[in-house]
Amino acid sequence: MINESRIPLIYSRVIVAAASGSPGDSKQLLQGTRINTRSVDSLDAGITLPDYRRLLRNAIELTGRSTILLDAGARMPLAAHGPLGNAATCSPDRMSVLDLLTRFIKLRGFFVDVWLERTGPTTRFNLRVSDELGDEKAAALDFILGTVMRAMMFRGLIAMAEPQVQLARPRGPDHGYYERVLGASISYEQPGNCVIFDTEDLNQPLPAHDPQQFDIAIQKCQALMIDELNQGSRRDAVERIFGQSPGMLWTIDQVAYALHTSARTLQRRLKKEGTGYQEVLDSWLKKLAARYM
C-alpha cells in the first residue's frame, strides 16, 4: 500500500491557489485533511494519498468545475518546480525538458506511472494513474496533464506541431475546453493515456538555451533526485532507479552507484527488508512485461 507515502506539498499549494475565489476558500479546500494552512507555505513537507484525494474532491466540489485540476496544472509556473523549472527555462531543447519531467514525476508523483516511447517520427509520453486514487483518478490525471503541457508549451518561441492527446476515458461535455487548455487534439476511449509529440519538434534547439545555467540547474536536479531516491525503503529506491530507464537491465553495482552507496551495503539493507536485489529485479521485470502486454 502507498497510502502513507508523501506527495509534494507544492501540489496542494498550486491547487489551493487555483481553486480559491476568496480568503475563506482555503479552509474549505483543506477540510477533512491533515493539511493546514500553515504547512501549505512550507516546501519541505508532504501530504498523504488520502489527504491528496480529499483535496482533489474538495476542489471540484467547491468550484463546481470538473476541469479545475486541469486549470491548476496548466497555471503552475515553472518556478514552482524549483531546479527542474530552472533547467526547463534554459534547456537546449524540449526533449531535455520532457526527459526531466518524466524522471521527476516518477520520483515524486508515485501515484502515476510515466514512461517515454520514441518511435521514429513521434515521441509518446505515457501516463497511468494508480487505482488507489479511486474516483479521483481523472482529476489527478488532469493535474499532471496540465502541468506537463504547461512546461512543454511554455517554450513557445519556436512553434510546435499540435500534439495529440489520447485518453482512456469517454469524451465528455468539456471536450472543447480540454483541447483549448492543452493546445492539443484529443481522442477518447483509447487503450491508455498519452501525449504524442513530433520528435523533430522536440529536438529543435531553443533560443533561450544557456549552457552554464542549464548545467547548474541539472546538478541541483540530480542532488534533489538523490534525496528523493533515498526516502522510504531500499526496495522503493531500487525500483525508482529501474523506472528511470525501463529498457535497461540494471546491475546491482550500477544501482548502488546511482544511490551513492556500495553494492554490499545495498544488498545488506535489502536483506533487512526481507528481500534481495535479484528478487526486486525479477519482480520489476514481471511488472514491466505485464504493462507492455
Tab-separated table of C-alpha atoms in Angstrom:
chain	number	residue	atom	x	y	z
A	1	MET	CA	0.000	0.000	0.000
A	2	ILE	CA	1.197	3.519	-0.750
A	3	ASN	CA	-1.305	5.451	1.346
A	4	GLU	CA	1.296	6.699	3.801
A	5	SER	CA	3.774	7.863	1.169
A	6	ARG	CA	4.302	11.572	0.904
A	7	ILE	CA	3.173	13.686	-2.034
A	8	PRO	CA	4.991	17.014	-2.581
A	9	LEU	CA	3.204	19.787	-0.734
A	10	ILE	CA	3.684	22.082	-3.706
A	11	TYR	CA	0.792	20.202	-5.353
A	12	SER	CA	-1.583	21.324	-2.622
A	13	ARG	CA	-0.326	24.914	-2.779
A	14	VAL	CA	-0.993	25.117	-6.516
A	15	ILE	CA	-4.427	23.507	-6.240
A	16	VAL	CA	-5.489	25.745	-3.349
A	17	ALA	CA	-4.363	28.840	-5.276
A	18	ALA	CA	-6.271	27.806	-8.403
A	19	ALA	CA	-9.499	26.837	-6.610
A	20	SER	CA	-9.676	29.710	-4.111
A	21	GLY	CA	-12.021	32.548	-5.015
A	22	SER	CA	-11.891	34.209	-1.576
A	23	PRO	CA	-9.707	34.053	1.565
A	24	GLY	CA	-12.127	31.693	3.273
A	25	ASP	CA	-11.934	29.109	0.493
A	26	SER	CA	-8.576	27.743	1.649
A	27	LYS	CA	-10.134	26.396	4.830
A	28	GLN	CA	-12.901	24.657	2.896
A	29	LEU	CA	-10.435	23.189	0.412
A	30	LEU	CA	-8.380	21.673	3.236
A	31	GLN	CA	-11.401	20.475	5.211
A	32	GLY	CA	-11.214	16.791	6.078
A	33	THR	CA	-7.439	16.654	5.515
A	34	ARG	CA	-4.493	16.842	7.860
A	35	ILE	CA	-3.056	19.664	5.785
A	36	ASN	CA	-3.235	23.043	7.486
A	37	THR	CA	-2.806	26.498	6.016
A	38	ARG	CA	0.473	26.989	7.820
A	39	SER	CA	2.070	23.836	6.360
A	40	VAL	CA	0.927	24.787	2.849
A	41	ASP	CA	3.530	27.561	2.955
A	42	SER	CA	6.331	25.075	3.617
A	43	LEU	CA	8.241	23.322	0.836
A	44	ASP	CA	9.851	20.614	2.966
A	45	ALA	CA	6.688	18.725	3.869
A	46	GLY	CA	4.392	16.308	2.105
A	47	ILE	CA	0.840	15.025	2.206
A	48	THR	CA	-0.566	11.511	2.208
A	49	LEU	CA	-2.557	9.923	-0.586
A	50	PRO	CA	-5.877	10.034	1.339
A	51	ASP	CA	-5.366	13.756	2.013
A	52	TYR	CA	-4.498	14.353	-1.635
A	53	ARG	CA	-7.641	12.554	-2.756
A	54	ARG	CA	-9.765	14.640	-0.396
A	55	LEU	CA	-8.128	17.841	-1.651
A	56	LEU	CA	-8.910	16.944	-5.266
A	57	ARG	CA	-12.511	16.171	-4.354
A	58	ASN	CA	-12.870	19.379	-2.331
A	59	ALA	CA	-11.538	21.479	-5.216
A	60	ILE	CA	-14.132	20.096	-7.615
A	61	GLU	CA	-16.989	20.402	-5.110
A	62	LEU	CA	-16.101	23.954	-4.033
A	63	THR	CA	-15.700	25.335	-7.560
A	64	GLY	CA	-18.389	23.183	-9.162
A	65	ARG	CA	-15.990	22.629	-12.074
A	66	SER	CA	-14.710	19.203	-13.088
A	67	THR	CA	-11.907	20.938	-15.027
A	68	ILE	CA	-10.406	22.785	-12.053
A	69	LEU	CA	-7.459	20.362	-11.713
A	70	LEU	CA	-6.653	20.758	-15.394
A	71	ASP	CA	-6.597	24.519	-14.849
A	72	ALA	CA	-4.432	24.186	-11.738
A	73	GLY	CA	-1.805	22.157	-13.584
A	74	ALA	CA	-1.885	24.414	-16.643
A	75	ARG	CA	-1.350	27.515	-14.468
A	76	MET	CA	1.550	26.123	-12.466
A	77	PRO	CA	4.521	28.445	-13.042
A	78	LEU	CA	7.814	26.809	-13.933
A	79	ALA	CA	9.341	28.461	-10.866
A	80	ALA	CA	7.157	26.205	-8.703
A	81	HIS	CA	9.228	23.226	-9.870
A	82	GLY	CA	12.405	24.607	-8.298
A	83	PRO	CA	15.593	23.413	-10.048
A	84	LEU	CA	13.512	21.491	-12.576
A	85	GLY	CA	11.838	24.740	-13.608
A	86	ASN	CA	15.200	26.465	-13.861
A	87	ALA	CA	16.527	23.665	-16.075
A	88	ALA	CA	13.435	23.844	-18.305
A	89	THR	CA	13.800	27.608	-18.721
A	90	CYS	CA	17.334	27.371	-20.118
A	91	SER	CA	17.198	23.893	-21.671
A	92	PRO	CA	18.753	23.161	-25.084
A	93	ASP	CA	15.552	21.613	-26.472
A	94	ARG	CA	12.111	20.359	-25.463
A	95	MET	CA	13.263	16.745	-25.427
A	96	SER	CA	15.507	17.599	-22.472
A	97	VAL	CA	12.518	19.137	-20.684
A	98	LEU	CA	10.371	16.055	-21.345
A	99	ASP	CA	13.106	13.716	-20.098
A	100	LEU	CA	13.448	15.726	-16.877
A	101	LEU	CA	9.692	15.843	-16.315
A	102	THR	CA	9.445	12.092	-16.768
A	103	ARG	CA	12.195	11.406	-14.233
A	104	PHE	CA	10.788	13.836	-11.664
A	105	ILE	CA	7.226	12.591	-11.960
A	106	LYS	CA	8.441	9.026	-11.412
A	107	LEU	CA	10.198	10.103	-8.245
A	108	ARG	CA	7.644	12.465	-6.732
A	109	GLY	CA	4.302	11.510	-8.269
A	110	PHE	CA	4.413	7.882	-7.112
A	111	PHE	CA	0.687	7.519	-7.827
A	112	VAL	CA	1.221	7.926	-11.581
A	113	ASP	CA	3.371	5.731	-13.806
A	114	VAL	CA	5.004	7.620	-16.693
A	115	TRP	CA	7.320	6.463	-19.457
A	116	LEU	CA	8.555	7.659	-22.851
A	117	GLU	CA	8.410	5.747	-26.108
A	118	ARG	CA	10.373	7.088	-29.075
A	119	THR	CA	9.107	5.529	-32.293
A	120	GLY	CA	10.623	7.214	-35.312
A	121	PRO	CA	8.818	10.481	-36.062
A	122	THR	CA	6.893	10.614	-32.785
A	123	THR	CA	7.612	10.508	-29.056
A	124	ARG	CA	4.879	9.255	-26.737
A	125	PHE	CA	4.621	10.447	-23.148
A	126	ASN	CA	2.558	7.695	-21.475
A	127	LEU	CA	0.664	8.070	-18.178
A	128	ARG	CA	-1.148	5.604	-15.963
A	129	VAL	CA	-2.740	6.698	-12.680
A	130	SER	CA	-2.872	4.284	-9.728
A	131	ASP	CA	-6.220	2.695	-8.916
A	132	GLU	CA	-5.630	3.769	-5.304
A	133	LEU	CA	-6.861	7.229	-6.317
A	134	GLY	CA	-10.330	5.772	-6.823
A	135	ASP	CA	-12.883	8.294	-8.033
A	136	GLU	CA	-10.189	10.991	-8.144
A	137	LYS	CA	-8.147	9.256	-10.868
A	138	ALA	CA	-9.427	11.557	-13.615
A	139	ALA	CA	-8.736	14.686	-11.558
A	140	ALA	CA	-5.204	13.520	-10.731
A	141	LEU	CA	-4.553	12.779	-14.406
A	142	ASP	CA	-5.858	16.223	-15.394
A	143	PHE	CA	-3.429	17.893	-12.985
A	144	ILE	CA	-0.426	16.001	-14.378
A	145	LEU	CA	-1.519	16.639	-17.981
A	146	GLY	CA	-1.930	20.343	-17.348
A	147	THR	CA	1.466	20.539	-15.638
A	148	VAL	CA	3.305	18.696	-18.400
A	149	MET	CA	1.708	20.654	-21.234
A	150	ARG	CA	2.380	23.935	-19.437
A	151	ALA	CA	6.075	23.077	-19.198
A	152	MET	CA	6.281	21.933	-22.815
A	153	MET	CA	4.277	24.733	-24.434
A	154	PHE	CA	5.938	27.434	-22.325
A	155	ARG	CA	8.923	27.171	-24.624
A	156	GLY	CA	6.784	28.948	-27.194
A	157	LEU	CA	9.423	30.955	-29.054
A	158	ILE	CA	9.619	28.084	-31.556
A	159	ALA	CA	6.341	26.822	-32.983
A	160	MET	CA	5.402	23.182	-32.448
A	161	ALA	CA	3.114	20.926	-34.395
A	162	GLU	CA	-0.092	20.377	-32.420
A	163	PRO	CA	0.456	17.484	-30.004
A	164	GLN	CA	-2.084	14.672	-29.869
A	165	VAL	CA	-3.580	13.553	-26.571
A	166	GLN	CA	-5.090	10.095	-26.188
A	167	LEU	CA	-7.309	9.397	-23.164
A	168	ALA	CA	-8.813	6.148	-21.961
A	169	ARG	CA	-11.939	7.906	-20.668
A	170	PRO	CA	-15.071	8.600	-22.761
A	171	ARG	CA	-15.494	12.004	-24.374
A	172	GLY	CA	-17.214	14.454	-22.024
A	173	PRO	CA	-19.084	17.746	-22.414
A	174	ASP	CA	-15.883	19.748	-21.709
A	175	HIS	CA	-14.037	18.296	-24.709
A	176	GLY	CA	-13.560	21.679	-26.409
A	177	TYR	CA	-12.259	23.254	-23.217
A	178	TYR	CA	-9.689	20.471	-22.750
A	179	GLU	CA	-8.398	20.976	-26.284
A	180	ARG	CA	-8.031	24.737	-25.770
A	181	VAL	CA	-6.223	24.441	-22.427
A	182	LEU	CA	-3.901	21.651	-23.545
A	183	GLY	CA	-3.328	23.108	-27.006
A	184	ALA	CA	-3.786	19.644	-28.483
A	185	SER	CA	-6.263	17.488	-30.341
A	186	ILE	CA	-7.788	14.776	-28.132
A	187	SER	CA	-9.111	11.303	-28.934
A	188	TYR	CA	-11.028	9.247	-26.360
A	189	GLU	CA	-11.660	5.631	-25.365
A	190	GLN	CA	-8.070	4.767	-26.252
A	191	PRO	CA	-6.078	1.824	-24.815
A	192	GLY	CA	-4.217	4.209	-22.486
A	193	ASN	CA	-3.387	7.827	-21.716
A	194	CYS	CA	-0.578	9.544	-23.588
A	195	VAL	CA	0.611	12.721	-25.287
A	196	ILE	CA	2.157	12.279	-28.734
A	197	PHE	CA	4.766	14.831	-29.801
A	198	ASP	CA	6.610	15.293	-33.061
A	199	THR	CA	10.166	14.107	-32.289
A	200	GLU	CA	11.755	16.580	-34.698
A	201	ASP	CA	9.986	19.443	-32.896
A	202	LEU	CA	11.231	18.193	-29.533
A	203	ASN	CA	14.829	18.144	-30.777
A	204	GLN	CA	14.800	21.668	-32.239
A	205	PRO	CA	17.346	23.945	-30.454
A	206	LEU	CA	15.754	26.604	-28.255
A	207	PRO	CA	16.989	30.205	-28.448
A	208	ALA	CA	16.940	30.728	-24.664
A	209	HIS	CA	19.413	27.887	-24.040
A	210	ASP	CA	22.090	28.897	-21.516
A	211	PRO	CA	24.642	26.054	-21.221
A	212	GLN	CA	26.170	27.290	-17.969
A	213	GLN	CA	22.861	27.871	-16.182
A	214	PHE	CA	21.490	24.616	-17.565
A	215	ASP	CA	24.447	22.649	-16.151
A	216	ILE	CA	23.996	24.290	-12.740
A	217	ALA	CA	20.271	23.523	-12.747
A	218	ILE	CA	20.900	19.905	-13.787
A	219	GLN	CA	23.351	19.448	-10.907
A	220	LYS	CA	20.703	20.719	-8.490
A	221	CYS	CA	18.105	18.416	-10.074
A	222	GLN	CA	20.416	15.439	-9.654
A	223	ALA	CA	21.003	16.298	-5.998
A	224	LEU	CA	17.250	16.549	-5.445
A	225	MET	CA	16.706	13.238	-7.215
A	226	ILE	CA	19.243	11.546	-4.947
A	227	ASP	CA	17.431	12.918	-1.895
A	228	GLU	CA	14.108	11.636	-3.229
A	229	LEU	CA	15.559	8.243	-4.133
A	230	ASN	CA	16.875	7.730	-0.632
A	231	GLN	CA	13.499	8.308	1.028
A	232	GLY	CA	11.497	5.268	2.077
A	233	SER	CA	12.603	1.646	1.807
A	234	ARG	CA	15.628	0.417	-0.143
A	235	ARG	CA	13.314	-1.627	-2.346
A	236	ASP	CA	11.375	1.516	-3.292
A	237	ALA	CA	14.631	3.327	-4.038
A	238	VAL	CA	15.856	0.494	-6.272
A	239	GLU	CA	12.561	0.415	-8.183
A	240	ARG	CA	12.708	4.174	-8.681
A	241	ILE	CA	16.122	3.714	-10.293
A	242	PHE	CA	14.726	0.978	-12.549
A	243	GLY	CA	11.892	3.325	-13.510
A	244	GLN	CA	14.276	5.962	-14.843
A	245	SER	CA	15.282	3.652	-17.737
A	246	PRO	CA	12.730	0.834	-18.053
A	247	GLY	CA	14.523	-0.750	-21.009
A	248	MET	CA	17.837	-1.114	-19.178
A	249	LEU	CA	18.863	-4.250	-17.308
A	250	TRP	CA	20.459	-2.635	-14.246
A	251	THR	CA	23.251	-4.393	-12.338
A	252	ILE	CA	23.472	-4.041	-8.570
A	253	ASP	CA	26.719	-2.088	-8.955
A	254	GLN	CA	25.029	0.446	-11.247
A	255	VAL	CA	22.068	0.870	-8.901
A	256	ALA	CA	24.323	1.212	-5.863
A	257	TYR	CA	26.362	3.885	-7.665
A	258	ALA	CA	23.181	5.819	-8.504
A	259	LEU	CA	22.179	5.674	-4.819
A	260	HIS	CA	25.634	6.772	-3.650
A	261	THR	CA	26.280	3.557	-1.732
A	262	SER	CA	28.115	0.260	-2.223
A	263	ALA	CA	26.661	-2.937	-3.649
A	264	ARG	CA	27.398	-4.749	-0.386
A	265	THR	CA	25.622	-2.114	1.725
A	266	LEU	CA	22.636	-2.069	-0.626
A	267	GLN	CA	22.323	-5.848	-0.515
A	268	ARG	CA	22.578	-5.814	3.276
A	269	ARG	CA	19.809	-3.222	3.618
A	270	LEU	CA	17.568	-5.129	1.220
A	271	LYS	CA	18.142	-8.268	3.270
A	272	LYS	CA	16.938	-6.406	6.381
A	273	GLU	CA	13.717	-5.689	4.487
A	274	GLY	CA	13.285	-9.383	3.773
A	275	THR	CA	14.275	-9.318	0.120
A	276	GLY	CA	17.307	-9.270	-2.165
A	277	TYR	CA	18.453	-7.467	-5.277
A	278	GLN	CA	17.670	-10.310	-7.696
A	279	GLU	CA	14.204	-10.721	-6.210
A	280	VAL	CA	13.478	-6.997	-6.640
A	281	LEU	CA	14.783	-7.091	-10.214
A	282	ASP	CA	12.729	-10.182	-11.133
A	283	SER	CA	9.585	-8.617	-9.661
A	284	TRP	CA	10.197	-5.394	-11.593
A	285	LEU	CA	10.709	-7.236	-14.879
A	286	LYS	CA	7.447	-9.146	-14.361
A	287	LYS	CA	5.553	-5.889	-13.769
A	288	LEU	CA	7.198	-4.331	-16.813
A	289	ALA	CA	6.272	-7.310	-19.003
A	290	ALA	CA	2.664	-7.167	-17.771
A	291	ARG	CA	2.481	-3.442	-18.573
A	292	TYR	CA	3.777	-3.910	-22.119
A	293	MET	CA	1.353	-6.774	-22.716
